[in-house]
Amino acid sequence: MRIVLIGSGNVASQLGLALHAANHNMLQVYSRDINNATLLADKINADPINDLTKIDYSADLYIISVKDDALKNVIQSLPVLEGIVCHTAGSIEIDVLSKFSNYGVFYPFQTITKNKDIDCYSLPILLEGNSETVLMELHKLAKAISQNVNEVSSLQRGQLHIAAVFACNFVNHMYRMADDLLKESNLSFDLLKPLILETANKVMSMAPSETQTGPASRNDMEVIEKHSRNLQSKEPYDYVYDSLTQLILKANNT
């Protein structure tokens, strides 16, 4: 396909590289900052642009991969295009693209960092289209870079995005809080890494409800109270600890 990539951030960069490696013709990369557009465009043999009025009208597909709060402004700035226009946002409905005749969603469901390679082969790509034709074209494109392709509605995708915040973003912040606590005692976060890996490995084959461990899961109130006293003057660690402990205790009693 002849593709224009609108965006040059984490998701746009990884998608651009994957699609280029799959021999798709990357025509242009757009970014408000021409330097950012050029950095990615040079890697995928595309032309950099920083003006949406210069967009190539001949493309088969336009992938809008920008921050969620910038998406509507980018869509409003685009001319009416004949090719398929899709966005890559997890929490935004398909209908935001309804000014176009052919539109959809091409959502790579993964935490993505620009300079860290990802395993595209197993990368879940979630699709939605405003017609069967659009869906079929997006499905062919997705299968060129991944073997894990699914059709998911806007409602389902929104719920999945919320779940991902709990499972990824919130968990990562817990890592950060744990790191801060360890630094107070001159201990390395590396000590937690085997524990983190084992916890993650367990949920690959067991339900999270079956893998819960720790003092709250054992209803060990003596240890819980000791932890709470230790954290008494450490906001917000005390609040987070007490809140999550109560949630686990409640879950165990239902």
CSV table of N, CA, C and O in Angstrom, one decimal, residues 20-137:
chain,number,residue,atom,x,y,z
A,20,HIS,N,7.4,-0.4,6.7
A,20,HIS,CA,8.5,-0.3,5.7
A,20,HIS,C,9.2,-1.6,5.5
A,20,HIS,O,9.5,-2.0,4.4
A,21,ALA,N,9.4,-2.3,6.6
A,21,ALA,CA,10.1,-3.6,6.6
A,21,ALA,C,9.2,-4.6,5.9
A,21,ALA,O,9.8,-5.6,5.3
A,22,ALA,N,7.9,-4.4,5.9
A,22,ALA,CA,7.0,-5.3,5.2
A,22,ALA,C,6.8,-4.9,3.7
A,22,ALA,O,5.8,-5.4,3.1
A,23,ASN,N,7.6,-4.0,3.2
A,23,ASN,CA,7.7,-3.6,1.8
A,23,ASN,C,6.5,-2.7,1.4
A,23,ASN,O,6.2,-2.6,0.2
A,24,HIS,N,5.9,-2.0,2.4
A,24,HIS,CA,4.9,-1.0,2.0
A,24,HIS,C,5.6,0.3,1.6
A,24,HIS,O,6.7,0.6,2.1
A,25,ASN,N,4.9,1.0,0.7
A,25,ASN,CA,5.5,2.3,0.2
A,25,ASN,C,5.1,3.4,1.1
A,25,ASN,O,4.0,3.9,1.1
A,26,MET,N,6.1,3.9,2.0
A,26,MET,CA,5.8,5.0,2.9
A,26,MET,C,6.1,6.3,2.1
A,26,MET,O,7.2,6.6,1.9
A,27,LEU,N,5.0,7.0,1.8
A,27,LEU,CA,5.2,8.2,1.0
A,27,LEU,C,5.7,9.4,1.8
A,27,LEU,O,6.6,10.1,1.4
A,28,GLN,N,5.0,9.7,2.9
A,28,GLN,CA,5.3,10.9,3.7
A,28,GLN,C,5.2,10.6,5.2
A,28,GLN,O,4.5,9.7,5.6
A,29,VAL,N,6.0,11.4,6.0
A,29,VAL,CA,5.8,11.4,7.4
A,29,VAL,C,5.5,12.9,7.8
A,29,VAL,O,6.3,13.8,7.4
A,30,TYR,N,4.4,13.1,8.5
A,30,TYR,CA,4.1,14.5,8.9
A,30,TYR,C,4.4,14.6,10.4
A,30,TYR,O,4.1,13.7,11.2
A,31,SER,N,5.0,15.8,10.8
A,31,SER,CA,5.1,16.2,12.2
A,31,SER,C,5.1,17.7,12.2
A,31,SER,O,5.6,18.3,11.2
A,32,ARG,N,4.6,18.3,13.2
A,32,ARG,CA,4.7,19.8,13.3
A,32,ARG,C,6.1,20.2,13.3
A,32,ARG,O,6.4,21.3,12.9
A,33,ASP,N,7.0,19.4,13.9
A,33,ASP,CA,8.4,19.7,13.9
A,33,ASP,C,9.1,18.9,12.7
A,33,ASP,O,9.2,17.7,12.7
A,34,ILE,N,9.6,19.7,11.8
A,34,ILE,CA,10.1,19.1,10.5
A,34,ILE,C,11.3,18.2,10.9
A,34,ILE,O,11.6,17.2,10.2
A,35,ASN,N,12.1,18.5,11.9
A,35,ASN,CA,13.2,17.7,12.3
A,35,ASN,C,12.8,16.3,12.7
A,35,ASN,O,13.4,15.3,12.4
A,36,ASN,N,11.7,16.2,13.5
A,36,ASN,CA,11.2,14.9,13.9
A,36,ASN,C,10.6,14.1,12.7
A,36,ASN,O,10.8,12.9,12.6
A,37,ALA,N,10.0,14.8,11.8
A,37,ALA,CA,9.5,14.2,10.6
A,37,ALA,C,10.6,13.6,9.8
A,37,ALA,O,10.6,12.5,9.3
A,38,THR,N,11.7,14.4,9.7
A,38,THR,CA,12.9,14.0,8.9
A,38,THR,C,13.6,12.8,9.5
A,38,THR,O,14.0,11.9,8.8
A,39,LEU,N,13.7,12.8,10.9
A,39,LEU,CA,14.3,11.6,11.5
A,39,LEU,C,13.7,10.3,11.2
A,39,LEU,O,14.4,9.3,10.9
A,40,LEU,N,12.4,10.3,11.2
A,40,LEU,CA,11.6,9.0,10.9
A,40,LEU,C,11.6,8.8,9.4
A,40,LEU,O,11.8,7.7,8.9
A,41,ALA,N,11.3,9.8,8.6
A,41,ALA,CA,11.2,9.7,7.2
A,41,ALA,C,12.5,9.1,6.6
A,41,ALA,O,12.4,8.3,5.6
A,42,ASP,N,13.6,9.5,7.1
A,42,ASP,CA,14.9,9.0,6.5
A,42,ASP,C,15.1,7.5,6.7
A,42,ASP,O,15.7,6.8,6.0
A,43,LYS,N,14.4,7.0,7.8
A,43,LYS,CA,14.6,5.6,8.1
A,43,LYS,C,13.6,4.7,7.3
A,43,LYS,O,13.9,3.5,7.1
A,44,ILE,N,12.6,5.3,6.7
A,44,ILE,CA,11.6,4.5,6.0
A,44,ILE,C,11.4,5.0,4.5
A,44,ILE,O,10.4,4.7,3.9
A,45,ASN,N,12.4,5.8,4.1
A,45,ASN,CA,12.4,6.2,2.7
A,45,ASN,C,11.2,7.0,2.3
A,45,ASN,O,10.5,6.7,1.3
A,46,ALA,N,10.8,7.9,3.2
A,46,ALA,CA,9.6,8.8,2.9
A,46,ALA,C,10.0,10.2,2.9
A,46,ALA,O,11.1,10.6,3.2
A,47,ASP,N,9.1,11.1,2.5
A,47,ASP,CA,9.3,12.5,2.4
A,47,ASP,C,8.8,13.1,3.7
A,47,ASP,O,7.6,12.9,4.1
A,48,PRO,N,9.6,14.0,4.4
A,48,PRO,CA,9.1,14.6,5.6
A,48,PRO,C,8.3,15.9,5.2
A,48,PRO,O,8.6,16.6,4.3
A,49,ILE,N,7.2,16.1,6.0
A,49,ILE,CA,6.4,17.4,5.8
A,49,ILE,C,6.0,17.9,7.2
A,49,ILE,O,5.9,17.1,8.1
A,50,ASN,N,5.8,19.2,7.3
A,50,ASN,CA,5.2,19.7,8.5
A,50,ASN,C,4.0,20.6,8.2
A,50,ASN,O,3.6,21.5,9.0
A,51,ASP,N,3.4,20.4,7.1
A,51,ASP,CA,2.3,21.2,6.6
A,51,ASP,C,1.2,20.2,6.0
A,51,ASP,O,1.5,19.6,5.0
A,52,LEU,N,0.1,20.1,6.6
A,52,LEU,CA,-0.9,19.1,6.2
A,52,LEU,C,-1.5,19.5,4.8
A,52,LEU,O,-2.1,18.7,4.2
A,53,THR,N,-1.4,20.7,4.4
A,53,THR,CA,-1.9,21.1,3.1
A,53,THR,C,-1.0,20.5,2.0
A,53,THR,O,-1.4,20.5,0.8
A,54,LYS,N,0.2,20.0,2.3
A,54,LYS,CA,1.1,19.4,1.4
A,54,LYS,C,1.0,17.8,1.3
A,54,LYS,O,1.8,17.2,0.8
A,55,ILE,N,-0.1,17.3,1.9
A,55,ILE,CA,-0.3,15.9,2.0
A,55,ILE,C,-0.5,15.3,0.6
A,55,ILE,O,-1.1,15.9,-0.2
A,56,ASP,N,0.0,14.1,0.4
A,56,ASP,CA,-0.1,13.4,-0.9
A,56,ASP,C,-1.5,12.8,-1.0
A,56,ASP,O,-1.9,12.0,-0.2
A,57,TYR,N,-2.3,13.3,-2.0
A,57,TYR,CA,-3.6,12.8,-2.2
A,57,TYR,C,-3.7,11.4,-2.8
A,57,TYR,O,-4.8,10.9,-2.9
A,58,SER,N,-2.6,10.9,-3.3
A,58,SER,CA,-2.6,9.6,-4.0
A,58,SER,C,-2.5,8.4,-3.1
A,58,SER,O,-2.5,7.3,-3.6
A,59,ALA,N,-2.3,8.6,-1.8
A,59,ALA,CA,-2.1,7.5,-0.9
A,59,ALA,C,-3.3,6.6,-0.7
A,59,ALA,O,-4.5,7.0,-0.9
A,60,ASP,N,-3.1,5.3,-0.5
A,60,ASP,CA,-4.1,4.3,-0.2
A,60,ASP,C,-4.6,4.4,1.2
A,60,ASP,O,-5.7,4.1,1.5
A,61,LEU,N,-3.7,4.8,2.1
A,61,LEU,CA,-3.9,4.8,3.5
A,61,LEU,C,-3.2,5.9,4.2
A,61,LEU,O,-2.1,6.2,3.9
A,62,TYR,N,-3.9,6.6,5.2
A,62,TYR,CA,-3.4,7.6,6.0
A,62,TYR,C,-3.5,7.2,7.4
A,62,TYR,O,-4.7,7.0,7.9
A,63,ILE,N,-2.4,7.0,8.1
A,63,ILE,CA,-2.4,6.6,9.5
A,63,ILE,C,-2.1,7.8,10.4
A,63,ILE,O,-1.1,8.4,10.4
A,64,ILE,N,-3.2,8.2,11.2
A,64,ILE,CA,-3.0,9.3,12.1
A,64,ILE,C,-2.6,8.7,13.5
A,64,ILE,O,-3.3,8.0,14.1
A,65,SER,N,-1.3,9.0,13.9
A,65,SER,CA,-0.8,8.4,15.1
A,65,SER,C,-0.2,9.6,15.9
A,65,SER,O,1.0,9.8,15.9
A,66,VAL,N,-1.1,10.3,16.6
A,66,VAL,CA,-0.7,11.5,17.4
A,66,VAL,C,-1.3,11.3,18.8
A,66,VAL,O,-2.1,10.4,19.0
A,67,LYS,N,-0.9,12.2,19.7
A,67,LYS,CA,-1.5,12.2,21.0
A,67,LYS,C,-3.0,12.3,20.9
A,67,LYS,O,-3.5,13.0,20.1
A,68,ASP,N,-3.7,11.7,21.9
A,68,ASP,CA,-5.2,11.7,21.8
A,68,ASP,C,-5.7,13.1,21.8
A,68,ASP,O,-6.7,13.3,21.1
A,69,ASP,N,-5.2,14.0,22.6
A,69,ASP,CA,-5.7,15.3,22.7
A,69,ASP,C,-5.5,16.2,21.5
A,69,ASP,O,-6.0,17.3,21.3
A,70,ALA,N,-4.6,15.7,20.6
A,70,ALA,CA,-4.3,16.4,19.3
A,70,ALA,C,-5.1,15.8,18.1
A,70,ALA,O,-5.1,16.4,17.1
A,71,LEU,N,-5.7,14.7,18.3
A,71,LEU,CA,-6.3,13.9,17.2
A,71,LEU,C,-7.4,14.7,16.5
A,71,LEU,O,-7.4,14.8,15.3
A,72,LYS,N,-8.3,15.3,17.2
A,72,LYS,CA,-9.4,16.0,16.6
A,72,LYS,C,-8.9,17.2,15.8
A,72,LYS,O,-9.5,17.5,14.7
A,73,ASN,N,-7.9,17.9,16.3
A,73,ASN,CA,-7.4,19.1,15.6
A,73,ASN,C,-6.7,18.7,14.3
A,73,ASN,O,-6.9,19.3,13.2
A,74,VAL,N,-6.0,17.5,14.3
A,74,VAL,CA,-5.4,17.0,13.1
A,74,VAL,C,-6.4,16.6,12.1
A,74,VAL,O,-6.3,17.0,10.9
A,75,ILE,N,-7.5,16.0,12.5
A,75,ILE,CA,-8.6,15.5,11.6
A,75,ILE,C,-9.2,16.8,11.0
A,75,ILE,O,-9.5,16.8,9.8
A,76,GLN,N,-9.5,17.8,11.8
A,76,GLN,CA,-10.1,19.0,11.2
A,76,GLN,C,-9.2,19.7,10.2
A,76,GLN,O,-9.7,20.3,9.3
A,77,SER,N,-7.9,19.6,10.4
A,77,SER,CA,-6.9,20.2,9.5
A,77,SER,C,-6.7,19.5,8.2
A,77,SER,O,-6.2,20.0,7.2
A,78,LEU,N,-7.1,18.2,8.2
A,78,LEU,CA,-6.9,17.4,7.0
A,78,LEU,C,-8.0,17.7,5.9
A,78,LEU,O,-9.1,17.9,6.2
A,79,PRO,N,-7.6,17.7,4.6
A,79,PRO,CA,-8.6,17.8,3.6
A,79,PRO,C,-9.4,16.5,3.5
A,79,PRO,O,-9.0,15.5,4.1
A,80,VAL,N,-10.4,16.5,2.7
A,80,VAL,CA,-11.2,15.3,2.5
A,80,VAL,C,-10.3,14.4,1.6
A,80,VAL,O,-9.9,14.8,0.5
A,81,LEU,N,-10.1,13.2,2.0
A,81,LEU,CA,-9.2,12.3,1.3
A,81,LEU,C,-9.9,11.1,0.8
A,81,LEU,O,-10.9,10.6,1.5
A,82,GLU,N,-9.5,10.6,-0.3
A,82,GLU,CA,-10.2,9.4,-0.9
A,82,GLU,C,-9.7,8.1,-0.3
A,82,GLU,O,-10.4,7.1,-0.3
A,83,GLY,N,-8.4,8.0,0.1
A,83,GLY,CA,-7.9,6.8,0.7
A,83,GLY,C,-8.5,6.5,2.1
A,83,GLY,O,-9.3,7.3,2.6
A,84,ILE,N,-8.2,5.4,2.6
A,84,ILE,CA,-8.6,5.0,4.0
A,84,ILE,C,-7.9,5.9,5.0
A,84,ILE,O,-6.6,6.0,4.9
A,85,VAL,N,-8.6,6.4,5.9
A,85,VAL,CA,-8.0,7.2,7.0
A,85,VAL,C,-8.3,6.5,8.3
A,85,VAL,O,-9.4,6.2,8.6
A,86,CYS,N,-7.2,6.2,9.1
A,86,CYS,CA,-7.4,5.5,10.4
A,86,CYS,C,-6.6,6.2,11.4
A,86,CYS,O,-5.6,6.9,11.2
A,87,HIS,N,-7.0,6.0,12.7
A,87,HIS,CA,-6.2,6.4,13.8
A,87,HIS,C,-5.8,5.3,14.6
A,87,HIS,O,-6.2,4.1,14.5
A,88,THR,N,-4.8,5.5,15.5
A,88,THR,CA,-4.2,4.4,16.3
A,88,THR,C,-4.5,4.6,17.8
A,88,THR,O,-3.8,4.0,18.7
A,89,ALA,N,-5.5,5.3,18.2
A,89,ALA,CA,-5.8,5.6,19.6
A,89,ALA,C,-6.7,4.5,20.2
A,89,ALA,O,-7.6,4.0,19.6
A,90,GLY,N,-6.3,4.2,21.5
A,90,GLY,CA,-7.1,3.2,22.1
A,90,GLY,C,-8.4,3.6,22.7
A,90,GLY,O,-9.4,2.8,22.7
A,91,SER,N,-8.5,4.9,23.1
A,91,SER,CA,-9.7,5.3,23.8
A,91,SER,C,-10.7,6.2,23.0
A,91,SER,O,-11.6,6.7,23.6
A,92,ILE,N,-10.4,6.4,21.7
A,92,ILE,CA,-11.2,7.3,20.9
A,92,ILE,C,-12.0,6.5,19.9
A,92,ILE,O,-11.5,5.6,19.2
A,93,GLU,N,-13.3,6.8,19.8
A,93,GLU,CA,-14.2,6.1,18.9
A,93,GLU,C,-13.9,6.3,17.4
A,93,GLU,O,-13.2,7.3,17.0
A,94,ILE,N,-14.3,5.3,16.7
A,94,ILE,CA,-14.1,5.4,15.2
A,94,ILE,C,-14.8,6.6,14.5
A,94,ILE,O,-14.2,7.1,13.6
A,95,ASP,N,-15.9,7.0,15.1
A,95,ASP,CA,-16.7,8.0,14.4
A,95,ASP,C,-16.0,9.4,14.4
A,95,ASP,O,-16.5,10.3,13.7
A,96,VAL,N,-14.9,9.6,15.1
A,96,VAL,CA,-14.2,10.8,15.1
A,96,VAL,C,-13.7,11.1,13.6
A,96,VAL,O,-13.4,12.2,13.3
A,97,LEU,N,-13.7,10.0,12.8
A,97,LEU,CA,-13.2,10.1,11.5
A,97,LEU,C,-14.3,10.2,10.4
A,97,LEU,O,-14.0,10.1,9.2
A,98,SER,N,-15.5,10.5,10.8
A,98,SER,CA,-16.6,10.3,9.9
A,98,SER,C,-16.7,11.4,8.8
A,98,SER,O,-17.5,11.3,7.9
A,99,LYS,N,-15.8,12.4,8.8
A,99,LYS,CA,-15.8,13.3,7.7
A,99,LYS,C,-15.2,12.7,6.4
A,99,LYS,O,-15.4,13.2,5.3
A,100,PHE,N,-14.6,11.5,6.6
A,100,PHE,CA,-14.0,10.8,5.4
A,100,PHE,C,-15.0,9.7,5.0
A,100,PHE,O,-15.8,9.2,5.8
A,101,SER,N,-14.9,9.3,3.8
A,101,SER,CA,-15.7,8.2,3.2
A,101,SER,C,-15.3,6.8,3.7
A,101,SER,O,-16.1,5.9,4.0
A,102,ASN,N,-14.0,6.6,3.8
A,102,ASN,CA,-13.4,5.3,4.2
A,102,ASN,C,-12.5,5.5,5.4
A,102,ASN,O,-11.5,6.2,5.3
A,103,TYR,N,-12.9,5.0,6.6
A,103,TYR,CA,-12.1,5.2,7.8
A,103,TYR,C,-12.2,4.0,8.7
A,103,TYR,O,-13.0,3.1,8.6
A,104,GLY,N,-11.2,4.0,9.6
A,104,GLY,CA,-11.1,2.9,10.6
A,104,GLY,C,-10.2,3.1,11.7
A,104,GLY,O,-9.7,4.3,11.9
A,105,VAL,N,-9.9,2.1,12.5
A,105,VAL,CA,-9.0,2.1,13.6
A,105,VAL,C,-7.9,1.0,13.4
A,105,VAL,O,-8.3,-0.1,13.1
A,106,PHE,N,-6.7,1.4,13.6
A,106,PHE,CA,-5.5,0.4,13.5
A,106,PHE,C,-4.8,0.6,14.8
A,106,PHE,O,-3.9,1.4,14.9
A,107,TYR,N,-5.1,-0.2,15.9
A,107,TYR,CA,-4.7,0.1,17.2
A,107,TYR,C,-3.7,-1.0,17.6
A,107,TYR,O,-4.1,-2.1,17.9
A,108,PRO,N,-2.4,-0.7,17.7
A,108,PRO,CA,-1.4,-1.7,18.2
A,108,PRO,C,-1.4,-1.7,19.7
A,108,PRO,O,-1.1,-0.6,20.4
A,109,PHE,N,-1.9,-2.8,20.3
A,109,PHE,CA,-2.1,-2.8,21.7
A,109,PHE,C,-0.9,-3.3,22.4
A,109,PHE,O,-0.7,-4.5,22.7
A,110,GLN,N,0.0,-2.3,22.8
A,110,GLN,CA,1.2,-2.6,23.5
A,110,GLN,C,1.8,-1.2,24.0
A,110,GLN,O,1.4,-0.2,23.5
A,111,THR,N,2.5,-1.3,25.1
A,111,THR,CA,3.3,-0.1,25.5
A,111,THR,C,4.5,0.0,24.6
A,111,THR,O,5.3,-0.9,24.5
A,112,ILE,N,4.6,1.2,24.0
A,112,ILE,CA,5.6,1.3,22.9
A,112,ILE,C,6.5,2.5,23.2
A,112,ILE,O,6.0,3.6,23.5
A,113,THR,N,7.8,2.3,23.1
A,113,THR,CA,8.8,3.3,23.2
A,113,THR,C,9.5,3.4,21.9
A,113,THR,O,9.9,2.4,21.3
A,114,LYS,N,9.8,4.7,21.5
A,114,LYS,CA,10.3,4.9,20.2
A,114,LYS,C,11.6,4.2,19.9
A,114,LYS,O,11.8,3.6,18.8
A,115,ASN,N,12.5,4.2,20.8
A,115,ASN,CA,13.9,3.6,20.6
A,115,ASN,C,14.1,2.2,21.1
A,115,ASN,O,15.2,1.7,21.2
A,116,LYS,N,13.0,1.5,21.4
A,116,LYS,CA,13.1,0.1,21.9
A,116,LYS,C,12.3,-0.7,20.9
A,116,LYS,O,11.1,-0.6,20.7
A,117,ASP,N,13.0,-1.7,20.3
A,117,ASP,CA,12.3,-2.6,19.4
A,117,ASP,C,11.2,-3.4,20.1
A,117,ASP,O,11.3,-3.8,21.2
A,118,ILE,N,10.1,-3.7,19.3
A,118,ILE,CA,9.1,-4.5,19.8
A,118,ILE,C,8.9,-5.7,18.9
A,118,ILE,O,9.3,-5.7,17.8
A,119,ASP,N,8.3,-6.8,19.5
A,119,ASP,CA,8.1,-8.0,18.7
A,119,ASP,C,6.8,-7.9,18.0
A,119,ASP,O,5.7,-8.1,18.5
A,120,CYS,N,6.9,-7.4,16.7
A,120,CYS,CA,5.7,-7.1,16.0
A,120,CYS,C,4.9,-8.4,15.6
A,120,CYS,O,3.7,-8.4,15.5
A,121,TYR,N,5.6,-9.5,15.5
A,121,TYR,CA,5.0,-10.8,15.1
A,121,TYR,C,3.8,-11.2,16.1
A,121,TYR,O,2.8,-11.7,15.7
A,122,SER,N,4.0,-11.0,17.4
A,122,SER,CA,3.0,-11.3,18.3
A,122,SER,C,2.2,-10.1,18.8
A,122,SER,O,1.4,-10.2,19.7
A,123,LEU,N,2.5,-8.9,18.3
A,123,LEU,CA,1.9,-7.7,18.7
A,123,LEU,C,0.4,-7.7,18.4
A,123,LEU,O,0.0,-7.9,17.2
A,124,PRO,N,-0.5,-7.6,19.4
A,124,PRO,CA,-1.9,-7.5,19.1
A,124,PRO,C,-2.3,-6.2,18.4
A,124,PRO,O,-1.9,-5.1,18.8
A,125,ILE,N,-2.9,-6.4,17.2
A,125,ILE,CA,-3.4,-5.2,16.5
A,125,ILE,C,-4.9,-5.3,16.4
A,125,ILE,O,-5.5,-6.3,15.9
A,126,LEU,N,-5.6,-4.3,16.9
A,126,LEU,CA,-7.1,-4.3,17.0
A,126,LEU,C,-7.6,-3.4,15.9
A,126,LEU,O,-7.2,-2.2,15.8
A,127,LEU,N,-8.6,-3.9,15.2
A,127,LEU,CA,-9.1,-3.2,14.0
A,127,LEU,C,-10.6,-2.9,14.1
A,127,LEU,O,-11.3,-3.6,14.7
A,128,GLU,N,-10.9,-1.8,13.4
A,128,GLU,CA,-12.3,-1.5,13.3
A,128,GLU,C,-12.4,-0.7,12.0
A,128,GLU,O,-11.5,0.1,11.6
A,129,GLY,N,-13.5,-0.9,11.2
A,129,GLY,CA,-13.7,-0.2,10.0
A,129,GLY,C,-15.1,0.2,9.8
A,129,GLY,O,-16.1,-0.4,10.3
A,130,ASN,N,-15.3,1.3,9.0
A,130,ASN,CA,-16.7,1.7,8.8
A,130,ASN,C,-17.4,0.9,7.6
A,130,ASN,O,-18.6,1.2,7.4
A,131,SER,N,-16.7,0.0,7.1
A,131,SER,CA,-17.3,-0.9,6.0
A,131,SER,C,-16.5,-2.2,6.0
A,131,SER,O,-15.3,-2.2,6.5
A,132,GLU,N,-17.0,-3.2,5.4
A,132,GLU,CA,-16.3,-4.5,5.2
A,132,GLU,C,-15.1,-4.3,4.4
A,132,GLU,O,-14.1,-5.0,4.6
A,133,THR,N,-15.2,-3.4,3.4
A,133,THR,CA,-14.0,-3.2,2.5
A,133,THR,C,-12.9,-2.6,3.2
A,133,THR,O,-11.7,-3.1,3.1
A,134,VAL,N,-13.1,-1.6,4.0
A,134,VAL,CA,-12.1,-1.0,4.9
A,134,VAL,C,-11.5,-2.0,5.8
A,134,VAL,O,-10.3,-2.1,5.9
A,135,LEU,N,-12.4,-2.7,6.5
A,135,LEU,CA,-11.9,-3.7,7.4
A,135,LEU,C,-11.0,-4.8,6.8
A,135,LEU,O,-10.0,-5.2,7.3
A,136,MET,N,-11.4,-5.2,5.6
A,136,MET,CA,-10.6,-6.2,4.8
A,136,MET,C,-9.2,-5.6,4.5
A,136,MET,O,-8.2,-6.3,4.6
A,137,GLU,N,-9.1,-4.4,4.1
A,137,GLU,CA,-7.8,-3.8,3.7
A,137,GLU,C,-7.0,-3.6,4.9
A,137,GLU,O,-5.7,-3.8,4.9
